[in-house]
């Protein structure tokens, strides 16, 4: 399957769920943005200074929710409102829309005649196959079902607004087929190896985890495993589960 971009698009909109940290998804958006220097970025939430200078140099449009006081501290709790907010972006005048999506970005409403390409990092994990990783308390799990039912319906139906899906892996492509019944081209993200260096010896006395502290990463399992094995564990990263993970005692 090929994506035809002729004639060349004149007005390009890039959509990203939120710009509040600089991780893998933001680096992929950065690579896409460099292909379209005149593009405008639309995002639900934006924390100035949280991403690299390349993205900071673009014109960034945000949703009305971004004006709420200290919203970056609790934006995840606004999940029920995010589908409506993503649909509210004014994309009239753009003939090419590229969404970088792991939540609701792919659910935007493009202008008539516009081409919408979605680079999908994943269908919403907390709405589909990883619900219990995010809602481990039985009470919150049961309460969340009302919202998640709505999110699953919206996530599935809004996939029809995408002309072409690009997946970041074959695993993601399989999930797009499973939940959206759509085919996806696989384009693996680039790997910036400039920050890596060879290690002279692998005889280290510890295990290492480098990851964002998101519930589905299950870093708590790594901590518990090292506790039982009585092995040292070093963890590098940050994220929403940082405070919770810090409550775990050092395995040694």
GROMACS .gro file of C-alpha atoms in nm:
model
  252
    1UNK     CA    1   0.000   0.000   0.000
    2UNK     CA    2   0.129   0.345  -0.096
    3UNK     CA    3   0.015   0.689   0.021
    4UNK     CA    4  -0.017   0.937  -0.263
    5UNK     CA    5   0.074   1.295  -0.165
    6UNK     CA    6   0.035   1.447  -0.510
    7UNK     CA    7  -0.024   1.729  -0.556
    8UNK     CA    8   0.204   1.840  -0.271
    9UNK     CA    9   0.005   1.968   0.028
   10UNK     CA   10   0.012   2.346   0.082
   11UNK     CA   11  -0.127   2.368   0.435
   12UNK     CA   12  -0.032   2.101   0.691
   13UNK     CA   13  -0.166   2.047   1.042
   14UNK     CA   14   0.010   1.818   1.288
   15UNK     CA   15  -0.195   1.678   1.575
   16UNK     CA   16  -0.045   1.538   1.896
   17UNK     CA   17  -0.235   1.437   2.208
   18UNK     CA   18  -0.038   1.658   2.448
   19UNK     CA   19   0.301   1.822   2.474
   20UNK     CA   20   0.397   1.808   2.840
   21UNK     CA   21   0.714   1.595   2.822
   22UNK     CA   22   0.982   1.494   2.575
   23UNK     CA   23   0.963   1.121   2.519
   24UNK     CA   24   0.937   0.879   2.228
   25UNK     CA   25   0.609   1.009   2.089
   26UNK     CA   26   0.732   1.367   2.094
   27UNK     CA   27   1.055   1.269   1.918
   28UNK     CA   28   0.850   1.101   1.644
   29UNK     CA   29   0.640   1.416   1.611
   30UNK     CA   30   0.962   1.615   1.589
   31UNK     CA   31   1.083   1.398   1.298
   32UNK     CA   32   0.750   1.443   1.119
   33UNK     CA   33   0.751   1.817   1.186
   34UNK     CA   34   1.093   1.857   1.026
   35UNK     CA   35   0.939   1.734   0.699
   36UNK     CA   36   0.688   2.020   0.711
   37UNK     CA   37   0.858   2.338   0.840
   38UNK     CA   38   0.548   2.552   0.781
   39UNK     CA   39   0.306   2.319   0.961
   40UNK     CA   40   0.095   2.417   1.261
   41UNK     CA   41   0.082   2.187   1.562
   42UNK     CA   42  -0.248   2.128   1.742
   43UNK     CA   43  -0.245   1.968   2.086
   44UNK     CA   44  -0.480   1.941   2.383
   45UNK     CA   45  -0.228   2.049   2.646
   46UNK     CA   46   0.103   2.227   2.614
   47UNK     CA   47   0.364   2.303   2.878
   48UNK     CA   48   0.614   2.553   2.736
   49UNK     CA   49   0.970   2.434   2.775
   50UNK     CA   50   0.872   2.067   2.810
   51UNK     CA   51   0.979   1.962   2.459
   52UNK     CA   52   1.285   2.020   2.245
   53UNK     CA   53   1.365   2.345   2.064
   54UNK     CA   54   1.249   2.211   1.728
   55UNK     CA   55   0.887   2.164   1.840
   56UNK     CA   56   0.901   2.482   2.048
   57UNK     CA   57   0.977   2.676   1.729
   58UNK     CA   58   0.647   2.578   1.566
   59UNK     CA   59   0.317   2.757   1.599
   60UNK     CA   60   0.126   2.554   1.860
   61UNK     CA   61  -0.251   2.573   1.902
   62UNK     CA   62  -0.412   2.429   2.216
   63UNK     CA   63  -0.758   2.329   2.332
   64UNK     CA   64  -0.966   2.547   2.568
   65UNK     CA   65  -0.888   2.299   2.848
   66UNK     CA   66  -0.529   2.420   2.845
   67UNK     CA   67  -0.646   2.745   3.006
   68UNK     CA   68  -0.760   2.570   3.324
   69UNK     CA   69  -0.545   2.661   3.628
   70UNK     CA   70  -0.250   2.423   3.677
   71UNK     CA   71  -0.410   2.181   3.432
   72UNK     CA   72  -0.081   1.997   3.362
   73UNK     CA   73  -0.105   1.853   3.713
   74UNK     CA   74  -0.438   1.677   3.651
   75UNK     CA   75  -0.500   1.668   3.275
   76UNK     CA   76  -0.523   1.287   3.273
   77UNK     CA   77  -0.836   1.307   3.488
   78UNK     CA   78  -1.005   1.504   3.209
   79UNK     CA   79  -1.003   1.196   2.985
   80UNK     CA   80  -1.386   1.186   2.939
   81UNK     CA   81  -1.373   1.534   2.781
   82UNK     CA   82  -1.077   1.475   2.550
   83UNK     CA   83  -1.263   1.319   2.254
   84UNK     CA   84  -1.488   1.624   2.232
   85UNK     CA   85  -1.189   1.857   2.261
   86UNK     CA   86  -0.999   1.681   1.983
   87UNK     CA   87  -1.303   1.714   1.757
   88UNK     CA   88  -1.315   2.085   1.834
   89UNK     CA   89  -0.992   2.180   1.657
   90UNK     CA   90  -1.057   2.407   1.360
   91UNK     CA   91  -0.883   2.232   1.073
   92UNK     CA   92  -1.050   2.421   0.789
   93UNK     CA   93  -0.795   2.530   0.534
   94UNK     CA   94  -0.557   2.237   0.590
   95UNK     CA   95  -0.529   1.993   0.300
   96UNK     CA   96  -0.304   1.749   0.491
   97UNK     CA   97  -0.353   1.646   0.852
   98UNK     CA   98  -0.105   1.414   1.024
   99UNK     CA   99  -0.200   1.292   1.369
  100UNK     CA  100   0.054   1.141   1.608
  101UNK     CA  101  -0.179   0.949   1.834
  102UNK     CA  102  -0.182   0.729   2.142
  103UNK     CA  103  -0.505   0.867   2.286
  104UNK     CA  104  -0.753   1.088   2.099
  105UNK     CA  105  -0.545   1.278   1.841
  106UNK     CA  106  -0.656   1.051   1.558
  107UNK     CA  107  -1.020   1.145   1.630
  108UNK     CA  108  -0.997   1.497   1.488
  109UNK     CA  109  -1.244   1.606   1.221
  110UNK     CA  110  -1.051   1.700   0.906
  111UNK     CA  111  -1.184   1.945   0.650
  112UNK     CA  112  -1.376   1.805   0.352
  113UNK     CA  113  -1.128   1.685   0.093
  114UNK     CA  114  -0.833   1.688   0.334
  115UNK     CA  115  -0.608   1.384   0.364
  116UNK     CA  116  -0.573   1.249   0.719
  117UNK     CA  117  -0.277   1.023   0.795
  118UNK     CA  118  -0.243   0.883   1.146
  119UNK     CA  119   0.093   0.772   1.283
  120UNK     CA  120  -0.034   0.549   1.560
  121UNK     CA  121   0.172   0.467   1.865
  122UNK     CA  122  -0.114   0.251   1.992
  123UNK     CA  123  -0.492   0.242   2.021
  124UNK     CA  124  -0.586   0.369   2.369
  125UNK     CA  125  -0.437   0.112   2.607
  126UNK     CA  126  -0.654   0.212   2.903
  127UNK     CA  127  -0.970   0.172   2.696
  128UNK     CA  128  -0.890  -0.165   2.543
  129UNK     CA  129  -0.647  -0.434   2.657
  130UNK     CA  130  -0.461  -0.272   2.949
  131UNK     CA  131  -0.756  -0.146   3.155
  132UNK     CA  132  -0.660  -0.331   3.472
  133UNK     CA  133  -0.307  -0.188   3.464
  134UNK     CA  134  -0.456   0.159   3.502
  135UNK     CA  135  -0.753   0.075   3.725
  136UNK     CA  136  -0.626  -0.180   3.976
  137UNK     CA  137  -0.863  -0.088   4.256
  138UNK     CA  138  -1.190  -0.285   4.213
  139UNK     CA  139  -1.401   0.019   4.299
  140UNK     CA  140  -1.234   0.253   4.049
  141UNK     CA  141  -1.232  -0.027   3.791
  142UNK     CA  142  -1.610  -0.072   3.819
  143UNK     CA  143  -1.675   0.303   3.813
  144UNK     CA  144  -1.450   0.348   3.511
  145UNK     CA  145  -1.653   0.102   3.302
  146UNK     CA  146  -1.917   0.367   3.224
  147UNK     CA  147  -1.655   0.601   3.082
  148UNK     CA  148  -1.451   0.329   2.911
  149UNK     CA  149  -1.756   0.192   2.730
  150UNK     CA  150  -1.810   0.536   2.577
  151UNK     CA  151  -1.440   0.573   2.496
  152UNK     CA  152  -1.425   0.237   2.318
  153UNK     CA  153  -1.725   0.327   2.103
  154UNK     CA  154  -1.577   0.667   2.017
  155UNK     CA  155  -1.229   0.529   1.955
  156UNK     CA  156  -1.361   0.267   1.716
  157UNK     CA  157  -1.599   0.489   1.519
  158UNK     CA  158  -1.359   0.785   1.498
  159UNK     CA  159  -1.102   0.561   1.328
  160UNK     CA  160  -1.316   0.595   1.014
  161UNK     CA  161  -1.195   0.958   0.989
  162UNK     CA  162  -0.842   0.836   0.915
  163UNK     CA  163  -0.756   0.781   0.550
  164UNK     CA  164  -0.434   0.591   0.616
  165UNK     CA  165  -0.289   0.439   0.931
  166UNK     CA  166   0.085   0.410   0.989
  167UNK     CA  167   0.185   0.194   1.286
  168UNK     CA  168   0.509   0.220   1.481
  169UNK     CA  169   0.542  -0.160   1.498
  170UNK     CA  170   0.382  -0.482   1.376
  171UNK     CA  171   0.239  -0.523   1.727
  172UNK     CA  172   0.061  -0.187   1.696
  173UNK     CA  173  -0.055  -0.275   1.343
  174UNK     CA  174  -0.212  -0.594   1.478
  175UNK     CA  175  -0.392  -0.396   1.747
  176UNK     CA  176  -0.519  -0.145   1.490
  177UNK     CA  177  -0.660  -0.436   1.291
  178UNK     CA  178  -0.811  -0.592   1.604
  179UNK     CA  179  -0.985  -0.283   1.743
  180UNK     CA  180  -1.041  -0.065   1.435
  181UNK     CA  181  -1.060  -0.332   1.163
  182UNK     CA  182  -0.814  -0.126   0.959
  183UNK     CA  183  -0.487  -0.212   0.788
  184UNK     CA  184  -0.174  -0.016   0.872
  185UNK     CA  185   0.164   0.038   0.711
  186UNK     CA  186   0.448  -0.026   0.957
  187UNK     CA  187   0.713   0.245   0.981
  188UNK     CA  188   0.944   0.188   1.275
  189UNK     CA  189   1.059   0.497   1.467
  190UNK     CA  190   1.416   0.607   1.420
  191UNK     CA  191   1.678   0.535   1.688
  192UNK     CA  192   1.909   0.819   1.788
  193UNK     CA  193   2.224   0.630   1.884
  194UNK     CA  194   2.444   0.936   1.938
  195UNK     CA  195   2.391   0.925   2.314
  196UNK     CA  196   2.499   0.561   2.352
  197UNK     CA  197   2.847   0.436   2.421
  198UNK     CA  198   2.995   0.089   2.444
  199UNK     CA  199   3.038  -0.071   2.785
  200UNK     CA  200   3.371  -0.240   2.849
  201UNK     CA  201   3.230  -0.500   3.088
  202UNK     CA  202   2.888  -0.655   3.123
  203UNK     CA  203   2.968  -0.806   3.462
  204UNK     CA  204   2.749  -0.560   3.652
  205UNK     CA  205   2.586  -0.649   3.982
  206UNK     CA  206   2.250  -0.486   3.906
  207UNK     CA  207   1.959  -0.482   3.664
  208UNK     CA  208   1.859  -0.164   3.483
  209UNK     CA  209   1.519  -0.028   3.381
  210UNK     CA  210   1.500   0.279   3.157
  211UNK     CA  211   1.139   0.377   3.088
  212UNK     CA  212   0.861   0.625   3.136
  213UNK     CA  213   0.678   0.561   3.462
  214UNK     CA  214   0.342   0.472   3.310
  215UNK     CA  215   0.113   0.204   3.460
  216UNK     CA  216   0.127  -0.029   3.160
  217UNK     CA  217   0.509  -0.047   3.184
  218UNK     CA  218   0.463  -0.250   3.507
  219UNK     CA  219   0.789  -0.133   3.660
  220UNK     CA  220   0.641  -0.243   3.993
  221UNK     CA  221   0.679  -0.604   3.873
  222UNK     CA  222   1.049  -0.547   3.806
  223UNK     CA  223   1.088  -0.405   4.157
  224UNK     CA  224   0.907  -0.699   4.312
  225UNK     CA  225   1.106  -0.952   4.108
  226UNK     CA  226   1.439  -0.799   4.216
  227UNK     CA  227   1.320  -0.792   4.575
  228UNK     CA  228   1.251  -1.165   4.565
  229UNK     CA  229   1.577  -1.237   4.383
  230UNK     CA  230   1.766  -1.007   4.620
  231UNK     CA  231   1.924  -0.831   4.324
  232UNK     CA  232   2.003  -0.462   4.284
  233UNK     CA  233   1.779  -0.267   4.050
  234UNK     CA  234   1.848   0.078   3.906
  235UNK     CA  235   1.557   0.268   3.753
  236UNK     CA  236   1.596   0.566   3.521
  237UNK     CA  237   1.298   0.773   3.411
  238UNK     CA  238   1.002   0.977   3.526
  239UNK     CA  239   0.628   0.989   3.481
  240UNK     CA  240   0.286   0.964   3.640
  241UNK     CA  241   0.373   0.662   3.856
  242UNK     CA  242   0.689   0.818   4.003
  243UNK     CA  243   0.546   0.879   4.350
  244UNK     CA  244   0.387   0.535   4.365
  245UNK     CA  245   0.708   0.359   4.260
  246UNK     CA  246   0.911   0.548   4.517
  247UNK     CA  247   0.701   0.390   4.793
  248UNK     CA  248   0.857   0.054   4.706
  249UNK     CA  249   1.157  -0.021   4.924
  250UNK     CA  250   1.496  -0.080   4.771
  251UNK     CA  251   1.527  -0.457   4.695
  252UNK     CA  252   1.847  -0.457   4.897
   0.00000   0.00000   0.00000
